[in-house]
PDB file of C-alpha atoms in Angstrom:
ATOM      1  CA  UNK A   1      12.646   5.274 -19.724  1.00  0.00           C
ATOM      2  CA  UNK A   2      11.641   4.723 -16.077  1.00  0.00           C
ATOM      3  CA  UNK A   3       9.926   1.409 -15.594  1.00  0.00           C
ATOM      4  CA  UNK A   4       6.227   1.025 -14.850  1.00  0.00           C
ATOM      5  CA  UNK A   5       5.497   1.550 -11.160  1.00  0.00           C
ATOM      6  CA  UNK A   6       2.907  -1.219 -11.227  1.00  0.00           C
ATOM      7  CA  UNK A   7       5.441  -4.019 -11.649  1.00  0.00           C
ATOM      8  CA  UNK A   8       7.678  -5.527  -8.955  1.00  0.00           C
ATOM      9  CA  UNK A   9      11.045  -3.805  -9.208  1.00  0.00           C
ATOM     10  CA  UNK A  10      14.555  -5.039  -8.585  1.00  0.00           C
ATOM     11  CA  UNK A  11      15.520  -1.413  -9.246  1.00  0.00           C
ATOM     12  CA  UNK A  12      13.718  -0.406  -6.052  1.00  0.00           C
ATOM     13  CA  UNK A  13      15.625  -3.031  -4.101  1.00  0.00           C
ATOM     14  CA  UNK A  14      18.886  -1.774  -5.648  1.00  0.00           C
ATOM     15  CA  UNK A  15      17.981   1.781  -4.748  1.00  0.00           C
ATOM     16  CA  UNK A  16      17.147   0.955  -1.142  1.00  0.00           C
ATOM     17  CA  UNK A  17      20.356  -1.058  -0.903  1.00  0.00           C
ATOM     18  CA  UNK A  18      22.423   1.866  -2.161  1.00  0.00           C
ATOM     19  CA  UNK A  19      20.818   4.341   0.241  1.00  0.00           C
ATOM     20  CA  UNK A  20      20.931   2.112   3.308  1.00  0.00           C
ATOM     21  CA  UNK A  21      24.549   1.289   2.525  1.00  0.00           C
ATOM     22  CA  UNK A  22      25.280   5.004   2.669  1.00  0.00           C
ATOM     23  CA  UNK A  23      23.445   5.259   5.993  1.00  0.00           C
ATOM     24  CA  UNK A  24      25.888   2.862   7.663  1.00  0.00           C
ATOM     25  CA  UNK A  25      28.937   4.415   6.003  1.00  0.00           C
ATOM     26  CA  UNK A  26      30.295   6.911   8.503  1.00  0.00           C
ATOM     27  CA  UNK A  27      32.169   8.721   5.700  1.00  0.00           C
ATOM     28  CA  UNK A  28      29.200   9.306   3.383  1.00  0.00           C
ATOM     29  CA  UNK A  29      28.328  12.968   2.897  1.00  0.00           C
ATOM     30  CA  UNK A  30      24.808  13.719   4.151  1.00  0.00           C
ATOM     31  CA  UNK A  31      24.043  16.152   1.346  1.00  0.00           C
ATOM     32  CA  UNK A  32      25.218  13.721  -1.280  1.00  0.00           C
ATOM     33  CA  UNK A  33      23.025  10.956   0.119  1.00  0.00           C
ATOM     34  CA  UNK A  34      19.955  13.191   0.151  1.00  0.00           C
ATOM     35  CA  UNK A  35      20.668  14.235  -3.428  1.00  0.00           C
ATOM     36  CA  UNK A  36      20.853  10.581  -4.460  1.00  0.00           C
ATOM     37  CA  UNK A  37      17.544   9.947  -2.737  1.00  0.00           C
ATOM     38  CA  UNK A  38      15.858  12.689  -4.794  1.00  0.00           C
ATOM     39  CA  UNK A  39      17.361  11.471  -8.039  1.00  0.00           C
ATOM     40  CA  UNK A  40      16.447   7.815  -7.479  1.00  0.00           C
ATOM     41  CA  UNK A  41      12.985   8.775  -6.211  1.00  0.00           C
ATOM     42  CA  UNK A  42      12.234  10.731  -9.375  1.00  0.00           C
ATOM     43  CA  UNK A  43      13.486   7.894 -11.539  1.00  0.00           C
ATOM     44  CA  UNK A  44      11.551   5.124  -9.837  1.00  0.00           C
ATOM     45  CA  UNK A  45       8.302   7.092  -9.718  1.00  0.00           C
ATOM     46  CA  UNK A  46       8.525   8.085 -13.388  1.00  0.00           C
ATOM     47  CA  UNK A  47       8.744  11.696 -12.300  1.00  0.00           C
ATOM     48  CA  UNK A  48      10.730  14.615 -13.711  1.00  0.00           C
ATOM     49  CA  UNK A  49      12.278  15.688 -10.397  1.00  0.00           C
ATOM     50  CA  UNK A  50      11.959  15.703  -6.620  1.00  0.00           C
ATOM     51  CA  UNK A  51      13.064  17.746  -3.648  1.00  0.00           C
ATOM     52  CA  UNK A  52      13.243  17.561   0.143  1.00  0.00           C
ATOM     53  CA  UNK A  53      12.164  20.338   2.476  1.00  0.00           C
ATOM     54  CA  UNK A  54      12.483  20.363   6.264  1.00  0.00           C
ATOM     55  CA  UNK A  55      11.294  22.501   9.124  1.00  0.00           C
ATOM     56  CA  UNK A  56      14.289  24.515  10.372  1.00  0.00           C
ATOM     57  CA  UNK A  57      15.042  25.218  14.085  1.00  0.00           C
ATOM     58  CA  UNK A  58      13.246  28.563  13.890  1.00  0.00           C
ATOM     59  CA  UNK A  59      10.069  27.046  12.522  1.00  0.00           C
ATOM     60  CA  UNK A  60      10.575  28.089   8.910  1.00  0.00           C
ATOM     61  CA  UNK A  61      11.074  25.809   5.907  1.00  0.00           C
ATOM     62  CA  UNK A  62      14.422  24.997   4.310  1.00  0.00           C
ATOM     63  CA  UNK A  63      15.319  23.113   1.122  1.00  0.00           C
ATOM     64  CA  UNK A  64      17.983  20.484   1.827  1.00  0.00           C
ATOM     65  CA  UNK A  65      18.078  18.604  -1.482  1.00  0.00           C
ATOM     66  CA  UNK A  66      16.712  18.630  -5.026  1.00  0.00           C
ATOM     67  CA  UNK A  67      17.356  16.373  -7.984  1.00  0.00           C
ATOM     68  CA  UNK A  68      18.068  19.338 -10.316  1.00  0.00           C
ATOM     69  CA  UNK A  69      18.169  23.133 -10.351  1.00  0.00           C
ATOM     70  CA  UNK A  70      14.627  23.544 -11.678  1.00  0.00           C
ATOM     71  CA  UNK A  71      13.294  21.454  -8.826  1.00  0.00           C
ATOM     72  CA  UNK A  72      15.415  23.457  -6.379  1.00  0.00           C
ATOM     73  CA  UNK A  73      13.892  26.691  -7.720  1.00  0.00           C
ATOM     74  CA  UNK A  74      10.384  25.352  -7.166  1.00  0.00           C
ATOM     75  CA  UNK A  75      11.291  24.132  -3.675  1.00  0.00           C
ATOM     76  CA  UNK A  76      12.876  27.473  -2.743  1.00  0.00           C
ATOM     77  CA  UNK A  77       9.752  29.325  -3.886  1.00  0.00           C
ATOM     78  CA  UNK A  78       7.607  27.104  -1.683  1.00  0.00           C
ATOM     79  CA  UNK A  79       9.907  27.420   1.329  1.00  0.00           C
ATOM     80  CA  UNK A  80      10.053  31.211   1.108  1.00  0.00           C
ATOM     81  CA  UNK A  81       6.369  31.776   0.499  1.00  0.00           C
ATOM     82  CA  UNK A  82       5.247  28.743   2.526  1.00  0.00           C
ATOM     83  CA  UNK A  83       2.741  28.214  -0.249  1.00  0.00           C
ATOM     84  CA  UNK A  84       2.441  25.060  -2.310  1.00  0.00           C
ATOM     85  CA  UNK A  85       1.839  21.338  -1.954  1.00  0.00           C
ATOM     86  CA  UNK A  86       4.995  20.603   0.056  1.00  0.00           C
ATOM     87  CA  UNK A  87       4.388  23.247   2.768  1.00  0.00           C
ATOM     88  CA  UNK A  88       0.744  22.140   2.862  1.00  0.00           C
ATOM     89  CA  UNK A  89       1.704  18.504   3.383  1.00  0.00           C
ATOM     90  CA  UNK A  90       4.002  19.604   6.210  1.00  0.00           C
ATOM     91  CA  UNK A  91       1.372  21.767   7.860  1.00  0.00           C
ATOM     92  CA  UNK A  92      -1.418  19.167   7.561  1.00  0.00           C
ATOM     93  CA  UNK A  93       0.717  16.014   7.972  1.00  0.00           C
ATOM     94  CA  UNK A  94      -1.171  14.577   4.991  1.00  0.00           C
ATOM     95  CA  UNK A  95      -0.153  13.454   1.519  1.00  0.00           C
ATOM     96  CA  UNK A  96      -1.037  16.145  -1.036  1.00  0.00           C
ATOM     97  CA  UNK A  97      -1.707  14.700  -4.507  1.00  0.00           C
ATOM     98  CA  UNK A  98      -2.337  17.080  -7.387  1.00  0.00           C
ATOM     99  CA  UNK A  99      -2.978  15.002 -10.520  1.00  0.00           C
ATOM    100  CA  UNK A 100      -3.313  18.121 -12.710  1.00  0.00           C
ATOM    101  CA  UNK A 101      -2.168  21.622 -11.742  1.00  0.00           C
ATOM    102  CA  UNK A 102      -4.332  23.142 -14.462  1.00  0.00           C
ATOM    103  CA  UNK A 103      -7.484  22.074 -12.606  1.00  0.00           C
ATOM    104  CA  UNK A 104      -6.335  23.871  -9.424  1.00  0.00           C
ATOM    105  CA  UNK A 105      -6.073  27.369 -10.798  1.00  0.00           C
ATOM    106  CA  UNK A 106      -6.985  29.092  -7.530  1.00  0.00           C
ATOM    107  CA  UNK A 107      -4.775  26.908  -5.330  1.00  0.00           C
ATOM    108  CA  UNK A 108      -1.296  28.259  -4.558  1.00  0.00           C
ATOM    109  CA  UNK A 109      -1.442  30.806  -7.428  1.00  0.00           C
ATOM    110  CA  UNK A 110       2.205  31.944  -7.228  1.00  0.00           C
ATOM    111  CA  UNK A 111       3.538  28.420  -6.989  1.00  0.00           C
ATOM    112  CA  UNK A 112       1.244  27.183  -9.763  1.00  0.00           C
ATOM    113  CA  UNK A 113       2.384  29.958 -12.126  1.00  0.00           C
ATOM    114  CA  UNK A 114       6.095  29.229 -11.639  1.00  0.00           C
ATOM    115  CA  UNK A 115       5.706  25.454 -11.656  1.00  0.00           C
ATOM    116  CA  UNK A 116       3.640  25.575 -14.852  1.00  0.00           C
ATOM    117  CA  UNK A 117       6.134  27.875 -16.570  1.00  0.00           C
ATOM    118  CA  UNK A 118       8.910  25.398 -15.817  1.00  0.00           C
ATOM    119  CA  UNK A 119       6.758  22.599 -17.182  1.00  0.00           C
ATOM    120  CA  UNK A 120       5.449  20.749 -14.153  1.00  0.00           C
ATOM    121  CA  UNK A 121       1.876  19.505 -14.441  1.00  0.00           C
ATOM    122  CA  UNK A 122       1.361  17.196 -11.441  1.00  0.00           C
ATOM    123  CA  UNK A 123       2.684  17.055  -7.855  1.00  0.00           C
ATOM    124  CA  UNK A 124       2.869  14.442  -5.123  1.00  0.00           C
ATOM    125  CA  UNK A 125       3.971  15.754  -1.704  1.00  0.00           C
ATOM    126  CA  UNK A 126       4.572  13.351   1.190  1.00  0.00           C
ATOM    127  CA  UNK A 127       5.065  14.424   4.809  1.00  0.00           C
ATOM    128  CA  UNK A 128       8.116  13.195   6.724  1.00  0.00           C
ATOM    129  CA  UNK A 129       6.904  12.288  10.189  1.00  0.00           C
ATOM    130  CA  UNK A 130       9.181  11.663  13.188  1.00  0.00           C
ATOM    131  CA  UNK A 131       7.773  10.610  16.573  1.00  0.00           C
ATOM    132  CA  UNK A 132       4.340  11.907  15.612  1.00  0.00           C
ATOM    133  CA  UNK A 133       5.636  15.274  14.418  1.00  0.00           C
ATOM    134  CA  UNK A 134       5.926  16.346  10.785  1.00  0.00           C
ATOM    135  CA  UNK A 135       9.483  17.582  10.293  1.00  0.00           C
ATOM    136  CA  UNK A 136       9.620  17.893   6.520  1.00  0.00           C
ATOM    137  CA  UNK A 137       8.272  16.808   3.179  1.00  0.00           C
ATOM    138  CA  UNK A 138       9.265  15.073  -0.027  1.00  0.00           C
ATOM    139  CA  UNK A 139       7.972  16.830  -3.148  1.00  0.00           C
ATOM    140  CA  UNK A 140       7.753  14.844  -6.406  1.00  0.00           C
ATOM    141  CA  UNK A 141       7.225  16.725  -9.670  1.00  0.00           C
ATOM    142  CA  UNK A 142       5.759  15.399 -12.925  1.00  0.00           C
ATOM    143  CA  UNK A 143       5.710  17.035 -16.361  1.00  0.00           C
ATOM    144  CA  UNK A 144       2.464  15.295 -17.378  1.00  0.00           C
ATOM    145  CA  UNK A 145      -0.914  15.102 -15.648  1.00  0.00           C
ATOM    146  CA  UNK A 146      -0.700  11.938 -13.562  1.00  0.00           C
ATOM    147  CA  UNK A 147      -3.378   9.726 -12.104  1.00  0.00           C
ATOM    148  CA  UNK A 148      -1.396   8.581  -9.113  1.00  0.00           C
ATOM    149  CA  UNK A 149      -1.376   4.847  -8.511  1.00  0.00           C
ATOM    150  CA  UNK A 150      -1.259   3.174  -5.114  1.00  0.00           C
ATOM    151  CA  UNK A 151       2.235   1.883  -5.910  1.00  0.00           C
ATOM    152  CA  UNK A 152       3.486   5.436  -6.503  1.00  0.00           C
ATOM    153  CA  UNK A 153       2.164   6.456  -3.104  1.00  0.00           C
ATOM    154  CA  UNK A 154       3.963   3.464  -1.501  1.00  0.00           C
ATOM    155  CA  UNK A 155       7.243   4.223  -3.189  1.00  0.00           C
ATOM    156  CA  UNK A 156       7.013   7.885  -2.301  1.00  0.00           C
ATOM    157  CA  UNK A 157       6.555   6.926   1.345  1.00  0.00           C
ATOM    158  CA  UNK A 158       9.632   4.672   1.186  1.00  0.00           C
ATOM    159  CA  UNK A 159      11.790   7.515  -0.066  1.00  0.00           C
ATOM    160  CA  UNK A 160      10.341   9.999   2.425  1.00  0.00           C
ATOM    161  CA  UNK A 161      11.250   7.584   5.193  1.00  0.00           C
ATOM    162  CA  UNK A 162      14.745   6.986   3.801  1.00  0.00           C
ATOM    163  CA  UNK A 163      15.330  10.747   3.668  1.00  0.00           C
ATOM    164  CA  UNK A 164      14.162  11.031   7.265  1.00  0.00           C
ATOM    165  CA  UNK A 165      16.520   8.251   8.346  1.00  0.00           C
ATOM    166  CA  UNK A 166      19.421  10.006   6.634  1.00  0.00           C
ATOM    167  CA  UNK A 167      18.610  13.286   8.382  1.00  0.00           C
ATOM    168  CA  UNK A 168      18.270  11.746  11.824  1.00  0.00           C
ATOM    169  CA  UNK A 169      20.771   8.890  12.037  1.00  0.00           C
ATOM    170  CA  UNK A 170      24.029   9.403  13.952  1.00  0.00           C
ATOM    171  CA  UNK A 171      27.486   9.835  12.541  1.00  0.00           C
ATOM    172  CA  UNK A 172      30.852  10.037  14.219  1.00  0.00           C
ATOM    173  CA  UNK A 173      33.503   8.010  15.950  1.00  0.00           C
ATOM    174  CA  UNK A 174      31.340   7.194  18.947  1.00  0.00           C
ATOM    175  CA  UNK A 175      28.684   5.354  16.923  1.00  0.00           C
ATOM    176  CA  UNK A 176      30.154   1.913  17.663  1.00  0.00           C
ATOM    177  CA  UNK A 177      30.116   2.632  21.391  1.00  0.00           C
ATOM    178  CA  UNK A 178      26.510   3.787  21.277  1.00  0.00           C
ATOM    179  CA  UNK A 179      25.623   0.647  19.312  1.00  0.00           C
ATOM    180  CA  UNK A 180      27.082  -1.472  22.132  1.00  0.00           C
ATOM    181  CA  UNK A 181      25.014   0.430  24.689  1.00  0.00           C
ATOM    182  CA  UNK A 182      21.818  -0.008  22.679  1.00  0.00           C
ATOM    183  CA  UNK A 183      22.569  -3.671  22.071  1.00  0.00           C
ATOM    184  CA  UNK A 184      22.925  -4.237  25.802  1.00  0.00           C
ATOM    185  CA  UNK A 185      19.661  -2.391  26.434  1.00  0.00           C
ATOM    186  CA  UNK A 186      17.950  -4.495  23.757  1.00  0.00           C
ATOM    187  CA  UNK A 187      19.200  -7.715  25.330  1.00  0.00           C
ATOM    188  CA  UNK A 188      17.961  -6.543  28.714  1.00  0.00           C
ATOM    189  CA  UNK A 189      14.568  -5.785  27.183  1.00  0.00           C
ATOM    190  CA  UNK A 190      14.421  -9.262  25.643  1.00  0.00           C
ATOM    191  CA  UNK A 191      15.319 -10.850  28.965  1.00  0.00           C
ATOM    192  CA  UNK A 192      12.562  -8.897  30.708  1.00  0.00           C
ATOM    193  CA  UNK A 193      10.094  -9.870  27.994  1.00  0.00           C
ATOM    194  CA  UNK A 194      11.052 -13.511  28.466  1.00  0.00           C
ATOM    195  CA  UNK A 195      10.393 -13.184  32.185  1.00  0.00           C
ATOM    196  CA  UNK A 196       7.040 -11.489  31.547  1.00  0.00           C
ATOM    197  CA  UNK A 197       6.102 -14.210  29.065  1.00  0.00           C
ATOM    198  CA  UNK A 198       6.870 -16.864  31.663  1.00  0.00           C
ATOM    199  CA  UNK A 199       4.811 -15.078  34.299  1.00  0.00           C
ATOM    200  CA  UNK A 200       1.796 -14.786  31.947  1.00  0.00           C
ATOM    201  CA  UNK A 201       2.081 -18.355  30.701  1.00  0.00           C
ATOM    202  CA  UNK A 202       2.308 -19.761  34.241  1.00  0.00           C
ATOM    203  CA  UNK A 203      -0.524 -17.582  35.624  1.00  0.00           C
ATOM    204  CA  UNK A 204      -2.938 -18.348  32.792  1.00  0.00           C
ATOM    205  CA  UNK A 205      -1.769 -21.914  32.087  1.00  0.00           C
ATOM    206  CA  UNK A 206      -1.102 -21.181  28.404  1.00  0.00           C
ATOM    207  CA  UNK A 207       1.835 -21.800  26.078  1.00  0.00           C
ATOM    208  CA  UNK A 208       4.727 -19.304  25.929  1.00  0.00           C
ATOM    209  CA  UNK A 209       3.766 -18.532  22.332  1.00  0.00           C
ATOM    210  CA  UNK A 210       0.209 -17.706  23.287  1.00  0.00           C
ATOM    211  CA  UNK A 211       1.495 -15.625  26.252  1.00  0.00           C
ATOM    212  CA  UNK A 212       3.851 -13.627  24.028  1.00  0.00           C
ATOM    213  CA  UNK A 213       1.021 -12.943  21.556  1.00  0.00           C
ATOM    214  CA  UNK A 214      -1.222 -11.793  24.394  1.00  0.00           C
ATOM    215  CA  UNK A 215       1.438  -9.386  25.680  1.00  0.00           C
ATOM    216  CA  UNK A 216       2.114  -8.033  22.199  1.00  0.00           C
ATOM    217  CA  UNK A 217      -1.594  -7.542  21.521  1.00  0.00           C
ATOM    218  CA  UNK A 218      -2.127  -5.797  24.840  1.00  0.00           C
ATOM    219  CA  UNK A 219       0.823  -3.454  24.277  1.00  0.00           C
ATOM    220  CA  UNK A 220      -0.557  -2.577  20.855  1.00  0.00           C
ATOM    221  CA  UNK A 221      -4.035  -1.954  22.321  1.00  0.00           C
ATOM    222  CA  UNK A 222      -2.620   0.373  24.988  1.00  0.00           C
ATOM    223  CA  UNK A 223      -0.248   2.072  22.583  1.00  0.00           C
ATOM    224  CA  UNK A 224       2.819   1.425  24.767  1.00  0.00           C
ATOM    225  CA  UNK A 225       6.226  -0.099  23.903  1.00  0.00           C
ATOM    226  CA  UNK A 226       6.492  -3.838  24.487  1.00  0.00           C
ATOM    227  CA  UNK A 227       9.339  -3.299  26.951  1.00  0.00           C
ATOM    228  CA  UNK A 228       7.177  -0.953  29.056  1.00  0.00           C
ATOM    229  CA  UNK A 229       4.395  -3.503  29.361  1.00  0.00           C
ATOM    230  CA  UNK A 230       6.877  -6.292  30.119  1.00  0.00           C
ATOM    231  CA  UNK A 231       8.299  -4.210  32.953  1.00  0.00           C
ATOM    232  CA  UNK A 232       4.810  -3.597  34.326  1.00  0.00           C
ATOM    233  CA  UNK A 233       4.090  -7.359  34.249  1.00  0.00           C
ATOM    234  CA  UNK A 234       7.333  -8.300  36.039  1.00  0.00           C
ATOM    235  CA  UNK A 235       6.853  -5.650  38.757  1.00  0.00           C
ATOM    236  CA  UNK A 236       3.235  -6.634  39.317  1.00  0.00           C
ATOM    237  CA  UNK A 237       1.641  -3.441  38.063  1.00  0.00           C
ATOM    238  CA  UNK A 238      -0.234  -5.290  35.327  1.00  0.00           C
ATOM    239  CA  UNK A 239      -1.765  -8.691  36.121  1.00  0.00           C
ATOM    240  CA  UNK A 240      -2.041 -11.413  33.437  1.00  0.00           C
ATOM    241  CA  UNK A 241      -5.778 -11.721  34.063  1.00  0.00           C
ATOM    242  CA  UNK A 242      -6.243  -8.056  33.149  1.00  0.00           C
ATOM    243  CA  UNK A 243      -4.847  -8.722  29.674  1.00  0.00           C
ATOM    244  CA  UNK A 244      -7.045 -11.779  29.250  1.00  0.00           C
ATOM    245  CA  UNK A 245     -10.140  -9.795  30.322  1.00  0.00           C
ATOM    246  CA  UNK A 246      -9.229  -6.976  27.924  1.00  0.00           C
ATOM    247  CA  UNK A 247      -8.858  -9.435  25.083  1.00  0.00           C
ATOM    248  CA  UNK A 248     -12.258 -10.990  25.830  1.00  0.00           C
ATOM    249  CA  UNK A 249     -13.868  -7.547  25.577  1.00  0.00           C
ATOM    250  CA  UNK A 250     -12.660  -6.999  21.989  1.00  0.00           C
ATOM    251  CA  UNK A 251     -15.522  -6.981  19.439  1.00  0.00           C
ATOM    252  CA  UNK A 252     -13.973  -9.914  17.558  1.00  0.00           C
ATOM    253  CA  UNK A 253     -13.612 -11.844  20.814  1.00  0.00           C
ATOM    254  CA  UNK A 254     -10.001 -12.663  20.146  1.00  0.00           C
TER     255      UNK A 254
END
């Protein structure tokens, strides 16, 4: 039997290790990895099955993986009719939790009929969000009414994110070269951040640690990448005193 989702789980660590290992294996088959994600997800959430649906290039919905054929049937029905919890989670970018399908008789009538005939009684659908855009959804199917726990929501999010990583990460012989390019860019960003930290620390007569925290907090407040703010500090666009003034205006005064 699947273990309780309320207890810390070495099985979850093992699952994440297996999936992330496949992500860095250039020879791993994408479809096989997605299938494993659905199987492990269902197991670790004490569910009967799960499936993954994505938005295709034409704006429709396509099923890319399912843990078994019954789940694939349910996913295909949703993708073709664009009716059901998974399409709704994609369209609204919100988690759709249905603890008991029998209490939602008027919601998604065609989907509910087919899902109930197969034996599903509860659904948890989690949007897969990339750069602020919902590009798919993970649908988790239960054969018993289920009062979803916080831990089930957390685990579902982990698997939705892993599926998204598998769908978007690069493969091919040029990956090592691109890694070198990105590593160089990262080192350049760190050098610039170090320069910005020194400028802020010197201008405000504070420690480097305090200066770094001030920069990080200001970047978070503005909603910009840390490297972008560091560049603005080093080129003089943003002055250290501006960040200090902005911090002083926070309600908590920090």
